[in-house]
């Protein structure tokens, strides 16, 4: 049976908590920039639509997804942000490199969530090919950047 594909970005904006007064850091990778820029812009658009001020969104780019760990780590340790969104796109190639990068970034960002008090949102898309990445960065399956922004809004709204 074929797996049904959902556009998870069809969220009800009125149900996302307001981000008014919140500060967000977005770190994004330059590898596969066609994809990561679209994810980044989707995240920004959704944050702005939910009350975040443009000047409260800080952007930083890093060369590849592996560097998201360092970038997000620096943002978290600066204590300047209420949440940090890490955006990257890893596309499977012919070597096991894909697995190492995905594993490394997942572990690295997970560690930040455990060790520090700023939620780090996992915006790494990991696909078998470019088409799957396009479908998830503003294509027929929505934009995972939007979902990262909504997730950040929820995490920041919680009184932990
Ligand atoms: N970075 C990405 O963000 N996405 C990729 O698909 C990706 N593929 C890579 C494949 C190979 C063989 C190598 C060597 C690097 C790749 N990188 C990719 C870059 C990686 O995240 C990192 O920037 C470099 O390994 C330098 O630390």
Coordinates of N, CA, C and O and ligand atoms in Angstrom, one line a residue:
X1 N 0.8 -1.2 0.0 CA 0.0 0.0 0.0 C 0.9 1.2 0.0 O 1.8 1.3 0.8
X2 N 0.6 2.2 -0.9 CA 1.4 3.4 -0.9 C 1.1 4.2 0.3 O 0.0 4.3 0.8
X3 N 2.2 4.8 0.8 CA 2.1 5.7 1.9 C 1.5 7.0 1.5 O 1.9 7.6 0.5
X4 N 0.4 7.4 2.2 CA -0.2 8.7 1.9 C 0.7 9.9 2.3 O 1.3 9.8 3.4
X5 N 0.8 10.8 1.4 CA 1.7 12.0 1.7 C 0.9 13.1 2.2 O -0.1 13.5 1.6
X6 N 1.3 13.7 3.3 CA 0.5 14.8 3.9 C 1.3 16.1 3.8 O 2.5 16.1 3.9
X7 N 0.6 17.2 3.5 CA 1.2 18.5 3.6 C 1.0 19.0 5.0 O 0.0 19.5 5.4
X8 N 2.0 18.8 5.8 CA 2.0 19.1 7.2 C 2.0 20.6 7.4 O 1.8 21.1 8.6
X9 N 2.3 21.4 6.4 CA 2.3 22.8 6.6 C 0.9 23.5 6.6 O 0.8 24.7 6.8
X10 N -0.1 22.7 6.4 CA -1.5 23.3 6.5 C -1.9 23.4 7.9 O -2.7 22.7 8.4
X11 N -1.3 24.4 8.6 CA -1.7 24.6 10.0 C -2.6 25.8 10.1 O -2.7 26.6 9.2
X12 N -3.3 25.9 11.2 CA -4.2 27.0 11.4 C -3.4 28.1 12.1 O -3.1 27.9 13.3
X13 N -3.1 29.2 11.4 CA -2.3 30.2 12.0 C -2.9 30.8 13.3 O -2.1 31.2 14.2
X14 N -4.2 30.7 13.4 CA -4.8 31.3 14.6 C -4.6 30.5 15.8 O -4.8 30.9 16.9
X15 N -4.2 29.2 15.6 CA -3.9 28.3 16.7 C -2.4 28.4 17.1 O -2.1 27.8 18.2
X16 N -1.6 29.0 16.3 CA -0.2 29.1 16.7 C -0.1 30.3 17.8 O -0.7 31.3 17.5
X17 N 0.6 30.1 18.9 CA 0.8 31.1 19.8 C 1.5 32.4 19.2 O 2.3 32.2 18.3
X18 N 1.1 33.5 19.8 CA 1.8 34.7 19.2 C 3.3 34.8 19.6 O 3.7 34.3 20.7
X19 N 4.0 35.3 18.7 CA 5.5 35.4 18.9 C 5.9 36.8 19.3 O 7.0 37.2 19.2
X20 N 4.9 37.6 19.7 CA 5.1 39.1 20.0 C 6.2 39.2 21.1 O 6.1 38.6 22.1
X21 N 7.2 40.0 20.8 CA 8.2 40.3 21.8 C 9.3 39.2 21.8 O 10.3 39.3 22.6
X22 N 9.1 38.1 21.1 CA 10.1 37.0 21.1 C 11.3 37.2 20.2 O 11.1 37.8 19.1
X23 N 12.4 36.7 20.5 CA 13.6 36.8 19.7 C 14.0 35.4 19.2 O 14.1 34.5 20.0
X24 N 14.2 35.4 17.9 CA 14.5 34.1 17.3 C 15.8 34.1 16.5 O 16.0 35.1 15.7
X25 N 16.7 33.2 16.7 CA 17.9 33.0 15.8 C 17.6 32.0 14.8 O 17.1 30.9 15.1
X26 N 17.9 32.3 13.5 CA 17.8 31.2 12.5 C 19.2 31.0 11.9 O 19.8 31.9 11.4
X27 N 19.7 29.8 12.0 CA 21.0 29.4 11.4 C 20.7 28.5 10.2 O 19.9 27.5 10.4
X28 N 21.2 28.8 9.1 CA 20.9 28.0 7.9 C 22.2 27.7 7.1 O 23.1 28.4 7.1
X29 N 22.1 26.5 6.5 CA 23.3 26.0 5.7 C 23.2 26.5 4.3 O 22.2 26.6 3.7
X30 N 24.4 26.8 3.7 CA 24.5 27.2 2.3 C 24.5 26.0 1.3 O 24.2 26.2 0.2
X31 N 24.8 24.8 1.8 CA 24.7 23.6 0.9 C 23.2 23.5 0.5 O 22.3 23.6 1.3
X32 N 23.0 23.1 -0.7 CA 21.7 23.0 -1.3 C 20.9 24.3 -1.0 O 19.7 24.2 -0.5
X33 N 21.5 25.4 -1.3 CA 20.9 26.7 -0.9 C 19.5 27.0 -1.6 O 18.7 27.7 -1.0
X34 N 19.3 26.4 -2.8 CA 18.0 26.5 -3.4 C 16.9 26.1 -2.4 O 15.8 26.7 -2.3
X35 N 17.2 25.0 -1.7 CA 16.3 24.5 -0.7 C 16.3 25.3 0.6 O 15.3 25.7 1.2
X36 N 17.5 25.5 1.1 CA 17.6 26.1 2.5 C 17.1 27.5 2.5 O 16.6 27.9 3.5
X37 N 17.3 28.2 1.4 CA 16.8 29.6 1.4 C 15.3 29.6 1.4 O 14.7 30.5 2.1
X38 N 14.7 28.7 0.7 CA 13.2 28.6 0.7 C 12.7 28.2 2.1 O 11.7 28.7 2.6
X39 N 13.4 27.3 2.8 CA 13.0 26.9 4.1 C 13.1 28.1 5.1 O 12.3 28.4 5.9
X40 N 14.3 28.8 5.0 CA 14.5 30.0 5.8 C 13.5 31.0 5.6 O 12.9 31.6 6.6
X41 N 13.2 31.3 4.3 CA 12.2 32.4 4.0 C 10.8 32.0 4.5 O 10.0 32.8 5.0
X42 N 10.5 30.7 4.4 CA 9.2 30.2 4.9 C 9.1 30.4 6.4 O 8.1 30.8 6.9
X43 N 10.2 30.1 7.1 CA 10.2 30.3 8.6 C 10.0 31.7 8.9 O 9.2 32.1 9.8
X44 N 10.7 32.6 8.2 CA 10.6 34.0 8.5 C 9.2 34.5 8.3 O 8.6 35.2 9.1
X45 N 8.7 34.2 7.2 CA 7.3 34.6 6.8 C 6.3 34.2 7.9 O 5.4 35.0 8.3
X46 N 6.4 33.0 8.3 CA 5.5 32.5 9.4 C 5.7 33.2 10.7 O 4.7 33.5 11.4
X47 N 6.9 33.4 11.1 CA 7.2 34.1 12.3 C 6.6 35.5 12.2 O 5.9 36.0 13.2
X48 N 6.8 36.2 11.1 CA 6.3 37.6 11.0 C 4.7 37.6 11.0 O 4.1 38.5 11.6
X49 N 4.1 36.6 10.4 CA 2.7 36.5 10.3 C 2.1 36.2 11.7 O 0.9 36.4 11.9
X50 N 2.9 35.8 12.6 CA 2.5 35.5 14.0 C 3.0 36.4 15.1 O 3.2 36.0 16.2
X51 N 3.3 37.6 14.7 CA 3.6 38.7 15.6 C 5.1 38.9 16.0 O 5.4 39.8 16.7
X52 N 6.0 38.1 15.4 CA 7.4 38.4 15.6 C 7.8 39.6 14.8 O 7.4 39.8 13.7
X53 N 8.6 40.5 15.4 CA 9.1 41.7 14.7 C 10.3 41.3 13.9 O 11.1 40.5 14.3
X54 N 10.4 42.0 12.7 CA 11.5 41.6 11.8 C 12.9 41.8 12.5 O 13.8 41.0 12.3
X55 N 13.0 42.9 13.3 CA 14.3 43.1 14.0 C 14.6 42.1 15.1 O 15.7 42.1 15.6
X56 N 13.6 41.3 15.4 CA 13.8 40.3 16.5 C 14.2 38.9 15.9 O 14.3 37.9 16.6
X57 N 14.4 38.9 14.5 CA 14.9 37.7 13.9 C 16.3 37.9 13.4 O 16.6 38.8 12.6
X58 N 17.2 37.1 14.0 CA 18.6 37.2 13.6 C 19.0 36.0 12.7 O 18.6 34.9 13.0
X59 N 19.7 36.3 11.6 CA 20.1 35.3 10.7 C 21.6 35.0 10.7 O 22.4 36.0 10.8
X60 N 22.0 33.8 10.5 CA 23.4 33.4 10.4 C 23.5 32.3 9.4 O 22.7 31.3 9.5
X61 N 24.4 32.4 8.5 CA 24.6 31.2 7.6 C 25.9 30.5 7.9 O 26.8 31.1 8.4
X62 N 25.9 29.2 7.6 CA 27.0 28.4 7.8 C 27.2 27.6 6.5 O 26.3 27.4 5.7
X63 N 28.5 27.1 6.3 CA 28.7 26.4 5.0 C 27.8 25.2 4.7 O 27.1 25.1 3.7
X64 N 27.8 24.3 5.6 CA 27.1 23.0 5.4 C 26.3 22.7 6.6 O 26.4 23.3 7.7
X65 N 25.5 21.6 6.5 CA 24.6 21.3 7.6 C 25.4 20.9 8.9 O 24.9 21.1 10.0
X66 N 26.6 20.3 8.7 CA 27.3 19.9 9.8 C 27.7 21.1 10.7 O 27.7 21.0 11.9
X67 N 27.9 22.2 10.1 CA 28.2 23.4 10.8 C 27.0 24.0 11.6 O 27.1 25.0 12.3
X68 N 25.8 23.5 11.3 CA 24.6 24.0 12.1 C 24.8 23.8 13.6 O 24.3 24.5 14.4
X69 N 25.6 22.7 13.9 CA 25.8 22.4 15.3 C 26.5 23.6 16.0 O 26.1 24.1 17.0
X70 N 27.6 24.0 15.4 CA 28.3 25.1 15.9 C 27.5 26.4 15.9 O 27.5 27.1 16.9
X71 N 26.9 26.7 14.8 CA 26.1 27.9 14.7 C 25.0 28.0 15.7 O 24.8 29.0 16.4
X72 N 24.3 26.9 15.8 CA 23.1 26.9 16.8 C 23.7 27.0 18.2 O 23.1 27.7 19.1
X73 N 24.8 26.3 18.4 CA 25.4 26.3 19.7 C 25.8 27.7 20.1 O 25.6 28.2 21.3
X74 N 26.4 28.4 19.2 CA 26.8 29.8 19.5 C 25.6 30.7 19.8 O 25.6 31.5 20.7
X75 N 24.6 30.5 19.0 CA 23.3 31.3 19.2 C 22.7 31.0 20.6 O 22.3 31.9 21.3
X76 N 22.7 29.7 20.9 CA 22.1 29.3 22.2 C 22.9 29.9 23.4 O 22.4 30.5 24.3
X77 N 24.2 29.8 23.3 CA 25.1 30.2 24.4 C 25.1 31.7 24.5 O 25.5 32.3 25.6
X78 N 24.7 32.4 23.5 CA 24.7 33.9 23.6 C 23.6 34.4 24.5 O 23.5 35.5 24.9
X79 N 22.6 33.5 24.7 CA 21.4 33.8 25.5 C 20.6 35.0 25.0 O 19.9 35.6 25.7
X80 N 20.8 35.3 23.7 CA 20.0 36.4 23.1 C 18.7 36.0 22.6 O 17.9 36.9 22.2
X81 N 18.4 34.7 22.4 CA 17.2 34.3 21.7 C 16.3 33.4 22.6 O 16.8 32.7 23.4
X82 N 15.0 33.5 22.3 CA 14.0 32.7 22.9 C 13.9 31.3 22.3 O 13.5 30.3 22.9
X83 N 14.3 31.2 21.0 CA 14.5 29.9 20.4 C 15.4 30.1 19.2 O 15.7 31.2 18.7
X84 N 16.0 28.9 18.8 CA 16.9 28.9 17.6 C 16.4 27.9 16.7 O 16.0 26.7 17.1
X85 N 16.3 28.3 15.4 CA 15.9 27.3 14.4 C 17.1 27.0 13.5 O 17.8 27.9 13.0
X86 N 17.4 25.7 13.3 CA 18.5 25.3 12.5 C 18.0 24.7 11.2 O 17.2 23.7 11.3
X87 N 18.4 25.2 10.1 CA 17.9 24.8 8.8 C 19.0 24.2 7.9 O 20.0 24.9 7.6
X88 N 18.8 23.1 7.4 CA 19.7 22.5 6.4 C 19.0 21.5 5.5 O 17.9 21.1 5.8
X89 N 19.7 21.0 4.5 CA 19.2 20.0 3.6 C 20.3 19.1 3.2 O 21.3 19.5 2.6
X90 N 20.1 17.8 3.6 CA 21.1 16.8 3.2 C 20.5 15.9 2.2 O 19.4 15.3 2.5
X91 N 21.1 15.7 1.0 CA 20.5 14.9 0.0 C 21.4 13.7 -0.1 O 22.7 13.8 -0.3
X92 N 20.8 12.5 -0.1 CA 21.6 11.2 -0.2 C 22.4 11.2 -1.5 O 21.9 11.4 -2.5
X93 N 23.7 10.8 -1.3 CA 24.6 10.6 -2.4 C 24.9 9.2 -2.6 O 24.2 8.3 -2.1
X94 N 26.1 8.9 -3.2 CA 26.5 7.5 -3.5 C 27.3 7.0 -2.3 O 27.6 5.8 -2.3
X95 N 27.7 7.8 -1.4 CA 28.5 7.3 -0.3 C 27.8 7.4 1.1 O 26.8 8.1 1.1
X96 N 28.3 6.8 2.1 CA 27.6 6.8 3.4 C 27.7 8.2 4.1 O 27.2 8.3 5.2
X97 N 28.3 9.2 3.4 CA 28.5 10.5 4.0 C 27.2 11.0 4.6 O 27.1 11.6 5.6
X98 N 26.1 10.9 3.8 CA 24.8 11.3 4.2 C 24.4 10.9 5.6 O 24.0 11.7 6.4
X99 N 24.7 9.6 5.9 CA 24.3 9.1 7.2 C 25.1 9.7 8.3 O 24.6 10.0 9.4
X100 N 26.4 10.0 8.0 CA 27.2 10.6 9.1 C 26.8 12.0 9.3 O 26.8 12.4 10.5
X101 N 26.5 12.7 8.3 CA 26.1 14.1 8.5 C 24.8 14.2 9.3 O 24.6 14.9 10.3
X102 N 23.8 13.4 8.8 CA 22.5 13.4 9.4 C 22.6 13.0 10.9 O 22.0 13.6 11.8
X103 N 23.3 12.0 11.2 CA 23.5 11.5 12.5 C 24.2 12.5 13.4 O 23.8 12.8 14.5
X104 N 25.3 13.1 12.8 CA 26.0 14.2 13.6 C 25.2 15.3 13.9 O 25.1 15.8 15.1
X105 N 24.4 15.8 13.0 CA 23.6 17.0 13.2 C 22.5 16.7 14.2 O 22.2 17.5 15.1
X106 N 21.9 15.6 14.0 CA 20.8 15.2 14.9 C 21.3 15.1 16.4 O 20.7 15.6 17.3
X107 N 22.4 14.4 16.5 CA 23.0 14.3 17.9 C 23.4 15.6 18.4 O 23.1 16.0 19.6
X108 N 24.0 16.5 17.6 CA 24.5 17.8 18.0 C 23.4 18.7 18.5 O 23.5 19.3 19.6
X109 N 22.4 18.8 17.7 CA 21.3 19.6 18.0 C 20.5 19.1 19.2 O 20.0 19.8 20.1
X110 N 20.4 17.8 19.3 CA 19.7 17.1 20.5 C 20.5 17.5 21.8 O 19.8 17.8 22.8
X111 N 21.8 17.4 21.7 CA 22.6 17.8 22.9 C 22.3 19.2 23.4 O 22.2 19.5 24.6
X112 N 22.2 20.1 22.4 CA 21.9 21.5 22.8 C 20.6 21.6 23.5 O 20.5 22.3 24.5
X113 N 19.6 20.8 23.1 CA 18.3 20.9 23.7 C 18.3 20.3 25.1 O 17.6 20.8 26.0
X114 N 19.2 19.4 25.4 CA 19.3 18.8 26.7 C 20.2 19.7 27.6 O 19.8 19.9 28.8
X115 N 21.2 20.3 27.1 CA 22.2 21.0 28.0 C 21.9 22.5 28.2 O 22.3 23.0 29.2
X116 N 21.1 23.1 27.4 CA 20.8 24.5 27.5 C 19.3 24.8 27.6 O 18.5 23.9 27.4
X117 N 19.0 26.1 27.9 CA 17.6 26.4 28.2 C 16.9 27.1 27.0 O 15.9 27.8 27.2
X118 N 17.5 27.0 25.8 CA 16.8 27.6 24.7 C 16.4 26.5 23.7 O 17.3 25.6 23.3
X119 N 15.1 26.4 23.4 CA 14.8 25.3 22.4 C 15.4 25.5 21.1 O 15.5 26.6 20.5
X120 N 16.0 24.4 20.6 CA 16.6 24.4 19.2 C 15.7 23.5 18.4 O 15.4 22.4 18.7
X121 N 15.2 24.1 17.3 CA 14.2 23.5 16.4 C 15.0 22.8 15.3 O 15.8 23.4 14.6
X122 N 14.6 21.6 15.0 CA 15.3 20.7 14.0 C 14.7 20.9 12.6 O 13.7 20.4 12.3
X123 N 15.4 21.8 11.9 CA 14.9 22.0 10.5 C 15.8 21.4 9.4 O 16.0 22.1 8.4
X124 N 16.3 20.2 9.7 CA 17.2 19.6 8.7 C 16.3 18.6 7.9 O 15.7 17.7 8.5
X125 N 16.2 18.9 6.6 CA 15.5 17.9 5.8 C 16.5 16.9 5.2 O 17.6 17.3 4.8
X126 N 16.2 15.7 5.2 CA 17.1 14.6 4.8 C 16.3 13.8 3.7 O 15.3 13.2 4.0
X127 N 16.7 13.9 2.5 CA 16.0 13.3 1.4 C 16.8 12.4 0.5 O 18.0 12.5 0.5
X128 N 16.1 11.6 -0.3 CA 16.9 10.7 -1.2 C 17.3 11.4 -2.5 O 18.2 11.0 -3.2
X129 N 16.5 12.5 -2.8 CA 16.9 13.2 -4.0 C 16.4 14.7 -3.9 O 15.7 15.1 -3.0
X130 N 16.8 15.5 -5.0 CA 16.4 16.9 -5.0 C 14.9 17.1 -5.0 O 14.4 18.0 -4.4
X131 N 14.2 16.3 -5.8 CA 12.8 16.5 -6.0 C 12.1 16.4 -4.6 O 11.2 17.3 -4.3
X132 N 12.4 15.4 -3.8 CA 11.8 15.3 -2.5 C 12.1 16.5 -1.6 O 11.2 17.0 -0.9
X133 N 13.3 17.1 -1.8 CA 13.6 18.3 -1.0 C 12.8 19.5 -1.5 O 12.2 20.3 -0.7
X134 N 12.6 19.6 -2.8 CA 11.8 20.7 -3.4 C 10.4 20.6 -3.0 O 9.7 21.6 -2.6
X135 N 9.9 19.4 -2.9 CA 8.5 19.2 -2.5 C 8.2 19.6 -1.1 O 7.1 20.0 -0.7
X136 N 9.3 19.6 -0.3 CA 9.1 20.0 1.1 C 9.6 21.4 1.5 O 9.7 21.8 2.6
X137 N 10.0 22.1 0.5 CA 10.5 23.5 0.8 C 9.7 24.5 0.0 O 10.3 25.4 -0.6
X138 N 8.4 24.3 -0.1 CA 7.5 25.2 -0.8 C 6.8 24.5 -2.0 O 6.1 25.2 -2.7
X139 N 7.0 23.2 -2.1 CA 6.4 22.5 -3.2 C 5.1 21.9 -2.7 O 4.5 22.3 -1.7
X140 N 4.7 20.7 -3.3 CA 3.4 20.2 -3.0 C 3.2 19.6 -1.6 O 2.1 19.4 -1.2
X141 N 4.3 19.4 -0.9 CA 4.2 19.0 0.5 C 4.4 20.1 1.5 O 4.7 19.8 2.7
X142 N 4.3 21.3 1.0 CA 4.4 22.4 1.9 C 5.8 22.9 2.1 O 6.7 22.7 1.3
X143 N 6.0 23.6 3.3 CA 7.3 24.1 3.5 C 7.7 23.8 5.0 O 7.1 24.3 5.9
X144 N 8.7 23.0 5.1 CA 9.1 22.6 6.5 C 9.6 23.8 7.3 O 9.6 23.7 8.5
X145 N 10.0 24.8 6.6 CA 10.4 26.0 7.3 C 9.3 26.6 8.1 O 9.4 27.1 9.2
X146 N 8.1 26.6 7.5 CA 6.9 27.1 8.2 C 6.6 26.3 9.4 O 6.3 26.8 10.5
X147 N 6.8 25.0 9.3 CA 6.5 24.1 10.4 C 7.5 24.4 11.6 O 7.2 24.3 12.7
X148 N 8.8 24.7 11.2 CA 9.8 25.0 12.2 C 9.4 26.2 13.0 O 9.5 26.3 14.2
X149 N 8.9 27.2 12.2 CA 8.5 28.5 12.9 C 7.3 28.2 13.8 O 7.3 28.7 15.0
X150 N 6.3 27.4 13.4 CA 5.2 27.1 14.3 C 5.7 26.4 15.5 O 5.2 26.6 16.6
X151 N 6.6 25.4 15.3 CA 7.1 24.7 16.4 C 7.8 25.6 17.4 O 7.7 25.5 18.6
X152 N 8.6 26.6 16.9 CA 9.3 27.5 17.7 C 8.3 28.3 18.5 O 8.5 28.6 19.7
X153 N 7.2 28.8 17.9 CA 6.2 29.6 18.6 C 5.6 28.8 19.7 O 5.4 29.3 20.8
X154 N 5.3 27.5 19.5 CA 4.8 26.7 20.6 C 5.8 26.5 21.7 O 5.4 26.6 22.9
X155 N 7.0 26.3 21.4 CA 8.0 26.1 22.4 C 8.3 27.3 23.2 O 8.6 27.2 24.4
X156 N 8.2 28.5 22.6 CA 8.5 29.7 23.3 C 7.3 30.1 24.2 O 7.5 30.9 25.1
X157 N 6.1 29.7 23.8 CA 4.9 30.1 24.5 C 4.8 29.4 25.9 O 4.1 29.8 26.8
X158 N 5.4 28.2 25.9 CA 5.3 27.4 27.1 C 6.0 28.0 28.3 O 7.1 28.5 28.2
X159 N 5.3 28.0 29.5 CA 6.0 28.5 30.7 C 6.7 27.3 31.4 O 6.1 26.6 32.2
X160 N 7.9 27.0 31.0 CA 8.6 25.8 31.5 C 8.9 26.0 32.9 O 9.3 25.2 33.6
Ligands
LIG1 N1 26.1 19.6 3.6 C1 24.8 19.7 3.5 O1 24.2 20.6 4.1 N2 24.1 18.9 2.7 C2 24.6 17.9 2.0 O2 23.9 17.2 1.2 C3 26.0 17.7 2.1 N3 26.6 16.7 1.5 C4 28.0 16.5 1.6 C5 28.6 15.4 1.0 C6 30.0 15.2 1.1 C7 30.6 14.1 0.4 C8 30.7 16.1 1.9 C9 32.2 15.9 2.1 C10 30.1 17.2 2.6 C11 28.7 17.4 2.4 N4 28.1 18.4 3.1 C12 26.7 18.6 2.9 C13 28.9 19.4 3.8 C14 29.0 19.2 5.3 O3 27.7 19.5 6.0 C15 30.1 20.1 5.9 O4 29.9 21.4 5.6 C16 31.5 19.6 5.5 O5 31.7 18.2 5.8 C17 32.5 20.4 6.3 O6 32.4 20.2 7.7

